[in-house]
Amino acid sequence: MSEKVLMKGNEALAESALRAGCRFFFGYPITPQTELAAYMSKRMPKEGGTFLQAESEIAAINMVYGASAAGARVMTSSSSPGISLKGEGISYMAGADLPGVIINIQRGGPGLGGIQPSQADYAQATHALGHGDLHVIVYAPSTVQEMADCAYSAFDVADKYRTPVMILADGMLGQMMEPVVLPEPKNTAPEKPWATVGHNHARPHNIVNSLFLSADKLEGKIKERFERYEVIKRDEPRAENFMTDDAEIVVMAFGASARIARSAVVSAREAGIKAGLIRPITLWPFPAFAIEETIATAKSYLSVEMNMGQMVDDIRLVVAGRAPVEFFGHTGGVIPTPQEVLAKIEAMHEAIGGKAAEAAAALTGGKAGA
Amino acid sequence: MNEKTKQNSVPPQVQQQNLLPLAPLTLIVGHYGVGKTNLSMNLAIDTARSGKQVTLIDLDIVNPYFRSSDYGALLKDEGVELIAPLYAGTTLDMPSLSGRIDTLINAAGENHTVIFDVGGDDVGATALGRFGKKIAAHPHAMLYVLNAYRNLTQDITEAVSLLRDIEAKSGLRATGLVNNSHLQGETALATLLASRDFAENIARDTNLPLLATTIPHPLLHDLDASQTPKASNCPKSSAFFPPEVPLNPYLVQVYVHTPWEL
């Protein structure tokens, strides 16, 4: 058994990436992801890899594109405003079927926003990380251990489907310390016959490009890619269901807010309320299966987010009117408290109880009148 | 430990064999995340409870998360004065140092303890360098905090080399070590015992006294109830603990926490 060490989320992401065989890191400093790049700058040279602080986020993501095209395991990291700058490059990577890992340690937005934790880039990450018809696999770890595990497996997933993968965390997770067991180092990246590494006149030359001069060919390429997205949607959704077996009030939250929601759910159970928590680990593909598992007992859903309500729309699409879906959150760097979430759960419980009591009263009243 | 070498390496005005009482100026330094803030808060609160005036200076201008400034209300309730970076906790947070620090260095003495919670690594200690000469002229202690489970300083060579970097940047010499080895909520008695060699080896390598090994308060539940100290928050005697518990135990409350811990 490996030994436990104390690490910050940002450090665990960096160390696990190194252990997954990542040997190229290109970035540009921004709070609150600073330690990730700082850690890479210390450790990467010792592993014989390349750490480079680029002149901008845009330069960094294009370096990621280049290293990935040459078959390397490569990563970049930033925080919200910097991720917006990387959007163009991420779209180019998706359009050229290039694997790579992009980390977003979210802070408050829009604009420069603030430096405190936020989940306000949910919609950007899951629906529009770049222009064009594209999806990016998005992981939302909620512990330092899970950050380490996600960073380790993200490279395999990216290579398997030839797609950029995003790890979406926030300033709280990036900065906090927890005990973690690091994965074993590996150096076995899969064969990449498509990589532009020189053909030596032994094969036709490879081209990595997202430009198509004919509309038919571009449509064909995108449709082929969307078939791959269907496989991802079938095989890759992940979620953790906690106390949901008989849950009437199903809370859904990811990342740091899932830990707050979990505390609230435990308190609600202690107060006799049948509450449960769905914690999506993949945000795209969205784990609709986890919601379906709760539909039979759920009387209402509650999305808890550190934004003005973004994931709540995806929950509504899955629930499709079968139960009410409510939202509670804070934004701008304000973190919801477990007490606030508990109060919301209690209010929803009362509303359900109230309706049930009204229905029961109406029934009894009917009988009495008959 | 060799008493003579130690006396040679540490100026006489900062000789210290026990963690408490603290020197009038006490500087808490170490690697990022070894637990400097939690230790600083414990030292500040315990010293305030002993009847002294206490000022805790949050000198962490490197990192805007998890530092003393986040616990202003608690410190105020305990009678500890907090000097925080201007605009701490807001988006205007910037690497600024309060003008009061110079005054406080002069004011520190027998009945007024001033504790510096310094930022992580040599980068954090750079802010201390601004006051290095002035502090050196006053009775002070610089405590290097160790955590055997903290990534990147688990190796004795790494831990000692970081200490030398901190000393170079601050212009001050460490005067003692505090073994604050823990794995947060997963800390068990075995966790502490396993860190003993690490801490003692660093003490030997650096000729610095190992002033204390911190015992997180929740761990007391694991120990024999009859040996649990009831009123005291800082047992000075190891008699409270089973014989295998490292010497110089210092009982600490866990003040630094995440927002989901109720």
mmCIF file of N, CA, C and O in Angstrom, chain B residues 112-185:
data_model
loop_
_atom_site.group_PDB
_atom_site.id
_atom_site.type_symbol
_atom_site.label_atom_id
_atom_site.label_comp_id
_atom_site.label_asym_id
_atom_site.label_seq_id
_atom_site.Cartn_x
_atom_site.Cartn_y
_atom_site.Cartn_z
ATOM 1 N N HIS B 112 3.779 41.280 26.262
ATOM 2 C CA HIS B 112 3.137 41.422 24.951
ATOM 3 C C HIS B 112 3.858 40.516 23.948
ATOM 4 O O HIS B 112 4.986 40.798 23.552
ATOM 5 N N THR B 113 3.184 39.443 23.587
ATOM 6 C CA THR B 113 3.785 38.484 22.661
ATOM 7 C C THR B 113 3.302 38.782 21.246
ATOM 8 O O THR B 113 2.106 38.962 21.023
ATOM 9 N N VAL B 114 4.230 38.848 20.317
ATOM 10 C CA VAL B 114 3.876 39.097 18.919
ATOM 11 C C VAL B 114 4.279 37.870 18.094
ATOM 12 O O VAL B 114 5.441 37.471 18.075
ATOM 13 N N ILE B 115 3.272 37.257 17.461
ATOM 14 C CA ILE B 115 3.503 36.031 16.687
ATOM 15 C C ILE B 115 3.373 36.353 15.199
ATOM 16 O O ILE B 115 2.393 36.983 14.778
ATOM 17 N N PHE B 116 4.333 35.927 14.434
ATOM 18 C CA PHE B 116 4.279 36.110 12.973
ATOM 19 C C PHE B 116 3.906 34.789 12.315
ATOM 20 O O PHE B 116 4.662 33.818 12.402
ATOM 21 N N ASP B 117 2.748 34.738 11.651
ATOM 22 C CA ASP B 117 2.378 33.570 10.845
ATOM 23 C C ASP B 117 2.898 33.850 9.434
ATOM 24 O O ASP B 117 2.276 34.563 8.656
ATOM 25 N N VAL B 118 4.066 33.301 9.146
ATOM 26 C CA VAL B 118 4.768 33.634 7.905
ATOM 27 C C VAL B 118 4.259 32.753 6.756
ATOM 28 O O VAL B 118 3.894 31.596 6.965
ATOM 29 N N GLY B 119 4.248 33.281 5.547
ATOM 30 C CA GLY B 119 3.810 32.530 4.373
ATOM 31 C C GLY B 119 4.728 31.348 4.082
ATOM 32 O O GLY B 119 5.839 31.263 4.619
ATOM 33 N N GLY B 120 4.259 30.436 3.238
ATOM 34 C CA GLY B 120 4.967 29.189 2.980
ATOM 35 C C GLY B 120 6.286 29.356 2.251
ATOM 36 O O GLY B 120 6.482 30.277 1.459
ATOM 37 N N ASP B 121 7.201 28.434 2.550
ATOM 38 C CA ASP B 121 8.481 28.322 1.864
ATOM 39 C C ASP B 121 9.346 29.579 1.997
ATOM 40 O O ASP B 121 9.024 30.509 2.734
ATOM 41 N N ASP B 122 10.421 29.600 1.220
ATOM 42 C CA ASP B 122 11.296 30.770 1.204
ATOM 43 C C ASP B 122 10.598 31.947 0.535
ATOM 44 O O ASP B 122 10.861 33.107 0.851
ATOM 45 N N VAL B 123 9.635 31.643 -0.354
ATOM 46 C CA VAL B 123 8.877 32.708 -1.015
ATOM 47 C C VAL B 123 8.101 33.512 0.033
ATOM 48 O O VAL B 123 8.109 34.742 0.039
ATOM 49 N N GLY B 124 7.426 32.799 0.936
ATOM 50 C CA GLY B 124 6.667 33.453 1.997
ATOM 51 C C GLY B 124 7.580 34.185 2.970
ATOM 52 O O GLY B 124 7.233 35.236 3.504
ATOM 53 N N ALA B 125 8.782 33.617 3.205
ATOM 54 C CA ALA B 125 9.721 34.200 4.176
ATOM 55 C C ALA B 125 10.359 35.480 3.650
ATOM 56 O O ALA B 125 10.945 36.247 4.412
ATOM 57 N N THR B 126 10.218 35.713 2.351
ATOM 58 C CA THR B 126 10.775 36.940 1.770
ATOM 59 C C THR B 126 10.178 38.174 2.449
ATOM 60 O O THR B 126 10.873 39.156 2.708
ATOM 61 N N ALA B 127 8.877 38.093 2.771
ATOM 62 C CA ALA B 127 8.213 39.220 3.440
ATOM 63 C C ALA B 127 8.824 39.471 4.813
ATOM 64 O O ALA B 127 8.859 40.603 5.286
ATOM 65 N N LEU B 128 9.332 38.400 5.437
ATOM 66 C CA LEU B 128 9.956 38.517 6.749
ATOM 67 C C LEU B 128 11.303 39.240 6.637
ATOM 68 O O LEU B 128 11.722 39.935 7.566
ATOM 69 N N GLY B 129 11.956 39.059 5.506
ATOM 70 C CA GLY B 129 13.266 39.658 5.276
ATOM 71 C C GLY B 129 13.256 41.164 5.463
ATOM 72 O O GLY B 129 14.218 41.762 5.945
ATOM 73 N N ARG B 130 12.118 41.777 5.129
ATOM 74 C CA ARG B 130 11.934 43.222 5.300
ATOM 75 C C ARG B 130 12.189 43.648 6.743
ATOM 76 O O ARG B 130 12.608 44.754 7.014
ATOM 77 N N PHE B 131 11.901 42.715 7.717
ATOM 78 C CA PHE B 131 12.016 43.054 9.144
ATOM 79 C C PHE B 131 13.178 42.331 9.823
ATOM 80 O O PHE B 131 13.366 42.437 11.021
ATOM 81 N N GLY B 132 13.941 41.561 9.024
ATOM 82 C CA GLY B 132 14.958 40.662 9.584
ATOM 83 C C GLY B 132 15.917 41.333 10.557
ATOM 84 O O GLY B 132 16.092 40.875 11.693
ATOM 85 N N LYS B 133 16.515 42.437 10.137
ATOM 86 C CA LYS B 133 17.528 43.091 10.977
ATOM 87 C C LYS B 133 16.923 43.573 12.286
ATOM 88 O O LYS B 133 17.507 43.443 13.348
ATOM 89 N N LYS B 134 15.741 44.157 12.164
ATOM 90 C CA LYS B 134 15.085 44.710 13.336
ATOM 91 C C LYS B 134 14.720 43.596 14.326
ATOM 92 O O LYS B 134 14.932 43.738 15.530
ATOM 93 N N ILE B 135 14.182 42.501 13.789
ATOM 94 C CA ILE B 135 13.803 41.387 14.663
ATOM 95 C C ILE B 135 15.044 40.820 15.353
ATOM 96 O O ILE B 135 15.025 40.513 16.543
ATOM 97 N N ALA B 136 16.147 40.724 14.592
ATOM 98 C CA ALA B 136 17.370 40.126 15.134
ATOM 99 C C ALA B 136 17.868 40.885 16.366
ATOM 100 O O ALA B 136 18.516 40.309 17.235
ATOM 101 N N ALA B 137 17.537 42.175 16.449
ATOM 102 C CA ALA B 137 17.999 42.989 17.573
ATOM 103 C C ALA B 137 17.110 42.831 18.806
ATOM 104 O O ALA B 137 17.407 43.382 19.860
ATOM 105 N N HIS B 138 16.001 42.098 18.674
ATOM 106 C CA HIS B 138 15.078 41.883 19.792
ATOM 107 C C HIS B 138 15.081 40.412 20.200
ATOM 108 O O HIS B 138 15.419 39.549 19.388
ATOM 109 N N PRO B 139 14.653 40.137 21.454
ATOM 110 C CA PRO B 139 14.510 38.726 21.841
ATOM 111 C C PRO B 139 13.470 38.051 20.948
ATOM 112 O O PRO B 139 12.326 38.530 20.860
ATOM 113 N N HIS B 140 13.876 36.985 20.272
ATOM 114 C CA HIS B 140 12.948 36.352 19.328
ATOM 115 C C HIS B 140 13.210 34.863 19.230
ATOM 116 O O HIS B 140 14.250 34.369 19.673
ATOM 117 N N ALA B 141 12.241 34.176 18.620
ATOM 118 C CA ALA B 141 12.418 32.764 18.297
ATOM 119 C C ALA B 141 11.857 32.550 16.906
ATOM 120 O O ALA B 141 10.831 33.133 16.547
ATOM 121 N N MET B 142 12.557 31.775 16.100
ATOM 122 C CA MET B 142 12.010 31.419 14.783
ATOM 123 C C MET B 142 11.835 29.908 14.773
ATOM 124 O O MET B 142 12.804 29.152 14.824
ATOM 125 N N LEU B 143 10.564 29.496 14.733
ATOM 126 C CA LEU B 143 10.242 28.074 14.830
ATOM 127 C C LEU B 143 9.958 27.500 13.451
ATOM 128 O O LEU B 143 9.079 27.984 12.733
ATOM 129 N N TYR B 144 10.716 26.466 13.107
ATOM 130 C CA TYR B 144 10.533 25.807 11.809
ATOM 131 C C TYR B 144 9.582 24.638 12.018
ATOM 132 O O TYR B 144 9.852 23.726 12.812
ATOM 133 N N VAL B 145 8.442 24.687 11.317
ATOM 134 C CA VAL B 145 7.391 23.697 11.519
ATOM 135 C C VAL B 145 7.585 22.538 10.543
ATOM 136 O O VAL B 145 7.777 22.749 9.338
ATOM 137 N N LEU B 146 7.508 21.315 11.082
ATOM 138 C CA LEU B 146 7.728 20.114 10.267
ATOM 139 C C LEU B 146 6.441 19.316 10.158
ATOM 140 O O LEU B 146 5.657 19.255 11.095
ATOM 141 N N ASN B 147 6.247 18.689 9.009
ATOM 142 C CA ASN B 147 5.180 17.703 8.878
ATOM 143 C C ASN B 147 5.718 16.573 8.005
ATOM 144 O O ASN B 147 5.939 16.752 6.806
ATOM 145 N N ALA B 148 5.927 15.424 8.625
ATOM 146 C CA ALA B 148 6.533 14.282 7.927
ATOM 147 C C ALA B 148 5.667 13.786 6.772
ATOM 148 O O ALA B 148 6.134 13.012 5.945
ATOM 149 N N TYR B 149 4.390 14.233 6.732
ATOM 150 C CA TYR B 149 3.479 13.721 5.702
ATOM 151 C C TYR B 149 3.233 14.731 4.593
ATOM 152 O O TYR B 149 2.414 14.501 3.715
ATOM 153 N N ARG B 150 3.936 15.860 4.662
ATOM 154 C CA ARG B 150 3.706 16.904 3.685
ATOM 155 C C ARG B 150 4.615 16.691 2.490
ATOM 156 O O ARG B 150 5.837 16.766 2.606
ATOM 157 N N ASN B 151 3.961 16.485 1.350
ATOM 158 C CA ASN B 151 4.661 16.251 0.096
ATOM 159 C C ASN B 151 5.741 17.297 -0.170
ATOM 160 O O ASN B 151 5.542 18.477 0.091
ATOM 161 N N LEU B 152 6.864 16.877 -0.683
ATOM 162 C CA LEU B 152 8.038 17.681 -1.053
ATOM 163 C C LEU B 152 8.952 18.081 0.104
ATOM 164 O O LEU B 152 10.032 18.592 -0.130
ATOM 165 N N THR B 153 8.523 17.862 1.375
ATOM 166 C CA THR B 153 9.488 18.058 2.465
ATOM 167 C C THR B 153 9.496 16.823 3.364
ATOM 168 O O THR B 153 9.743 16.911 4.552
ATOM 169 N N GLN B 154 9.227 15.662 2.788
ATOM 170 C CA GLN B 154 9.214 14.433 3.570
ATOM 171 C C GLN B 154 10.600 13.854 3.700
ATOM 172 O O GLN B 154 10.859 12.999 4.534
ATOM 173 N N ASP B 155 11.477 14.300 2.817
ATOM 174 C CA ASP B 155 12.843 13.844 2.816
ATOM 175 C C ASP B 155 13.637 14.797 3.716
ATOM 176 O O ASP B 155 13.452 16.010 3.643
ATOM 177 N N ILE B 156 14.497 14.244 4.564
ATOM 178 C CA ILE B 156 15.214 15.088 5.528
ATOM 179 C C ILE B 156 16.067 16.141 4.818
ATOM 180 O O ILE B 156 16.094 17.302 5.201
ATOM 181 N N THR B 157 16.723 15.728 3.732
ATOM 182 C CA THR B 157 17.550 16.668 2.970
ATOM 183 C C THR B 157 16.697 17.815 2.433
ATOM 184 O O THR B 157 17.088 18.982 2.500
ATOM 185 N N GLU B 158 15.518 17.478 1.897
ATOM 186 C CA GLU B 158 14.621 18.516 1.356
ATOM 187 C C GLU B 158 14.175 19.477 2.460
ATOM 188 O O GLU B 158 14.147 20.697 2.284
ATOM 189 N N ALA B 159 13.826 18.904 3.620
ATOM 190 C CA ALA B 159 13.317 19.728 4.723
ATOM 191 C C ALA B 159 14.409 20.667 5.226
ATOM 192 O O ALA B 159 14.152 21.840 5.512
ATOM 193 N N VAL B 160 15.641 20.156 5.331
ATOM 194 C CA VAL B 160 16.740 20.993 5.823
ATOM 195 C C VAL B 160 17.098 22.054 4.785
ATOM 196 O O VAL B 160 17.333 23.217 5.116
ATOM 197 N N SER B 161 17.083 21.650 3.516
ATOM 198 C CA SER B 161 17.440 22.600 2.464
ATOM 199 C C SER B 161 16.419 23.738 2.379
ATOM 200 O O SER B 161 16.778 24.902 2.166
ATOM 201 N N LEU B 162 15.139 23.413 2.609
ATOM 202 C CA LEU B 162 14.123 24.476 2.617
ATOM 203 C C LEU B 162 14.342 25.412 3.807
ATOM 204 O O LEU B 162 14.208 26.635 3.681
ATOM 205 N N LEU B 163 14.706 24.843 4.945
ATOM 206 C CA LEU B 163 14.982 25.675 6.119
ATOM 207 C C LEU B 163 16.103 26.671 5.805
ATOM 208 O O LEU B 163 16.006 27.854 6.134
ATOM 209 N N ARG B 164 17.158 26.199 5.122
ATOM 210 C CA ARG B 164 18.279 27.093 4.788
ATOM 211 C C ARG B 164 17.819 28.205 3.833
ATOM 212 O O ARG B 164 18.245 29.355 3.951
ATOM 213 N N ASP B 165 16.933 27.850 2.895
ATOM 214 C CA ASP B 165 16.401 28.866 1.974
ATOM 215 C C ASP B 165 15.591 29.913 2.736
ATOM 216 O O ASP B 165 15.663 31.115 2.458
ATOM 217 N N ILE B 166 14.794 29.434 3.702
ATOM 218 C CA ILE B 166 13.969 30.353 4.505
ATOM 219 C C ILE B 166 14.881 31.282 5.313
ATOM 220 O O ILE B 166 14.650 32.492 5.398
ATOM 221 N N GLU B 167 15.934 30.720 5.869
ATOM 222 C CA GLU B 167 16.868 31.537 6.660
ATOM 223 C C GLU B 167 17.541 32.587 5.778
ATOM 224 O O GLU B 167 17.721 33.736 6.185
ATOM 225 N N ALA B 168 17.896 32.178 4.565
ATOM 226 C CA ALA B 168 18.568 33.113 3.655
ATOM 227 C C ALA B 168 17.641 34.273 3.289
ATOM 228 O O ALA B 168 18.042 35.434 3.279
ATOM 229 N N LYS B 169 16.372 33.951 3.010
ATOM 230 C CA LYS B 169 15.432 34.991 2.580
ATOM 231 C C LYS B 169 15.019 35.901 3.732
ATOM 232 O O LYS B 169 14.763 37.083 3.543
ATOM 233 N N SER B 170 14.935 35.343 4.946
ATOM 234 C CA SER B 170 14.454 36.141 6.076
ATOM 235 C C SER B 170 15.604 36.877 6.766
ATOM 236 O O SER B 170 15.367 37.827 7.503
ATOM 237 N N GLY B 171 16.820 36.425 6.537
ATOM 238 C CA GLY B 171 17.960 37.023 7.222
ATOM 239 C C GLY B 171 18.007 36.640 8.689
ATOM 240 O O GLY B 171 18.641 37.313 9.503
ATOM 241 N N LEU B 172 17.306 35.581 9.066
ATOM 242 C CA LEU B 172 17.229 35.145 10.468
ATOM 243 C C LEU B 172 17.544 33.656 10.554
ATOM 244 O O LEU B 172 17.360 32.925 9.582
ATOM 245 N N ARG B 173 18.005 33.220 11.726
ATOM 246 C CA ARG B 173 18.275 31.806 11.920
ATOM 247 C C ARG B 173 17.142 31.166 12.701
ATOM 248 O O ARG B 173 16.610 31.748 13.642
ATOM 249 N N ALA B 174 16.793 29.940 12.334
ATOM 250 C CA ALA B 174 15.796 29.210 13.119
ATOM 251 C C ALA B 174 16.365 28.917 14.495
ATOM 252 O O ALA B 174 17.569 28.715 14.645
ATOM 253 N N THR B 175 15.478 28.906 15.501
ATOM 254 C CA THR B 175 15.942 28.644 16.872
ATOM 255 C C THR B 175 15.332 27.368 17.438
ATOM 256 O O THR B 175 15.716 26.933 18.520
ATOM 257 N N GLY B 176 14.388 26.803 16.737
ATOM 258 C CA GLY B 176 13.777 25.582 17.253
ATOM 259 C C GLY B 176 12.885 24.931 16.212
ATOM 260 O O GLY B 176 12.548 25.545 15.185
ATOM 261 N N LEU B 177 12.538 23.667 16.482
ATOM 262 C CA LEU B 177 11.672 22.919 15.570
ATOM 263 C C LEU B 177 10.379 22.548 16.288
ATOM 264 O O LEU B 177 10.381 22.312 17.497
ATOM 265 N N VAL B 178 9.288 22.506 15.528
ATOM 266 C CA VAL B 178 8.035 21.966 16.058
ATOM 267 C C VAL B 178 7.588 20.862 15.112
ATOM 268 O O VAL B 178 7.431 21.093 13.910
ATOM 269 N N ASN B 179 7.430 19.659 15.656
ATOM 270 C CA ASN B 179 6.950 18.547 14.830
ATOM 271 C C ASN B 179 5.424 18.599 14.797
ATOM 272 O O ASN B 179 4.761 18.255 15.768
ATOM 273 N N ASN B 180 4.897 19.068 13.681
ATOM 274 C CA ASN B 180 3.440 19.207 13.525
ATOM 275 C C ASN B 180 2.927 18.150 12.536
ATOM 276 O O ASN B 180 2.000 18.386 11.773
ATOM 277 N N SER B 181 3.547 16.977 12.546
ATOM 278 C CA SER B 181 3.175 15.918 11.590
ATOM 279 C C SER B 181 1.739 15.467 11.813
ATOM 280 O O SER B 181 1.357 15.123 12.930
ATOM 281 N N HIS B 182 0.976 15.497 10.766
ATOM 282 C CA HIS B 182 -0.423 15.047 10.861
ATOM 283 C C HIS B 182 -0.960 14.716 9.484
ATOM 284 O O HIS B 182 -0.359 15.079 8.475
ATOM 285 N N LEU B 183 -2.071 13.993 9.468
ATOM 286 C CA LEU B 183 -2.785 13.687 8.218
ATOM 287 C C LEU B 183 -4.227 14.153 8.387
ATOM 288 O O LEU B 183 -5.170 13.415 8.101
ATOM 289 N N GLN B 184 -4.399 15.349 8.880
ATOM 290 C CA GLN B 184 -5.727 15.920 9.137
ATOM 291 C C GLN B 184 -6.591 14.956 9.946
ATOM 292 O O GLN B 184 -6.118 14.396 10.922
ATOM 293 N N GLY B 185 -7.827 14.750 9.529
ATOM 294 C CA GLY B 185 -8.763 13.902 10.264
ATOM 295 C C GLY B 185 -8.310 12.453 10.372
ATOM 296 O O GLY B 185 -8.841 11.692 11.180
#
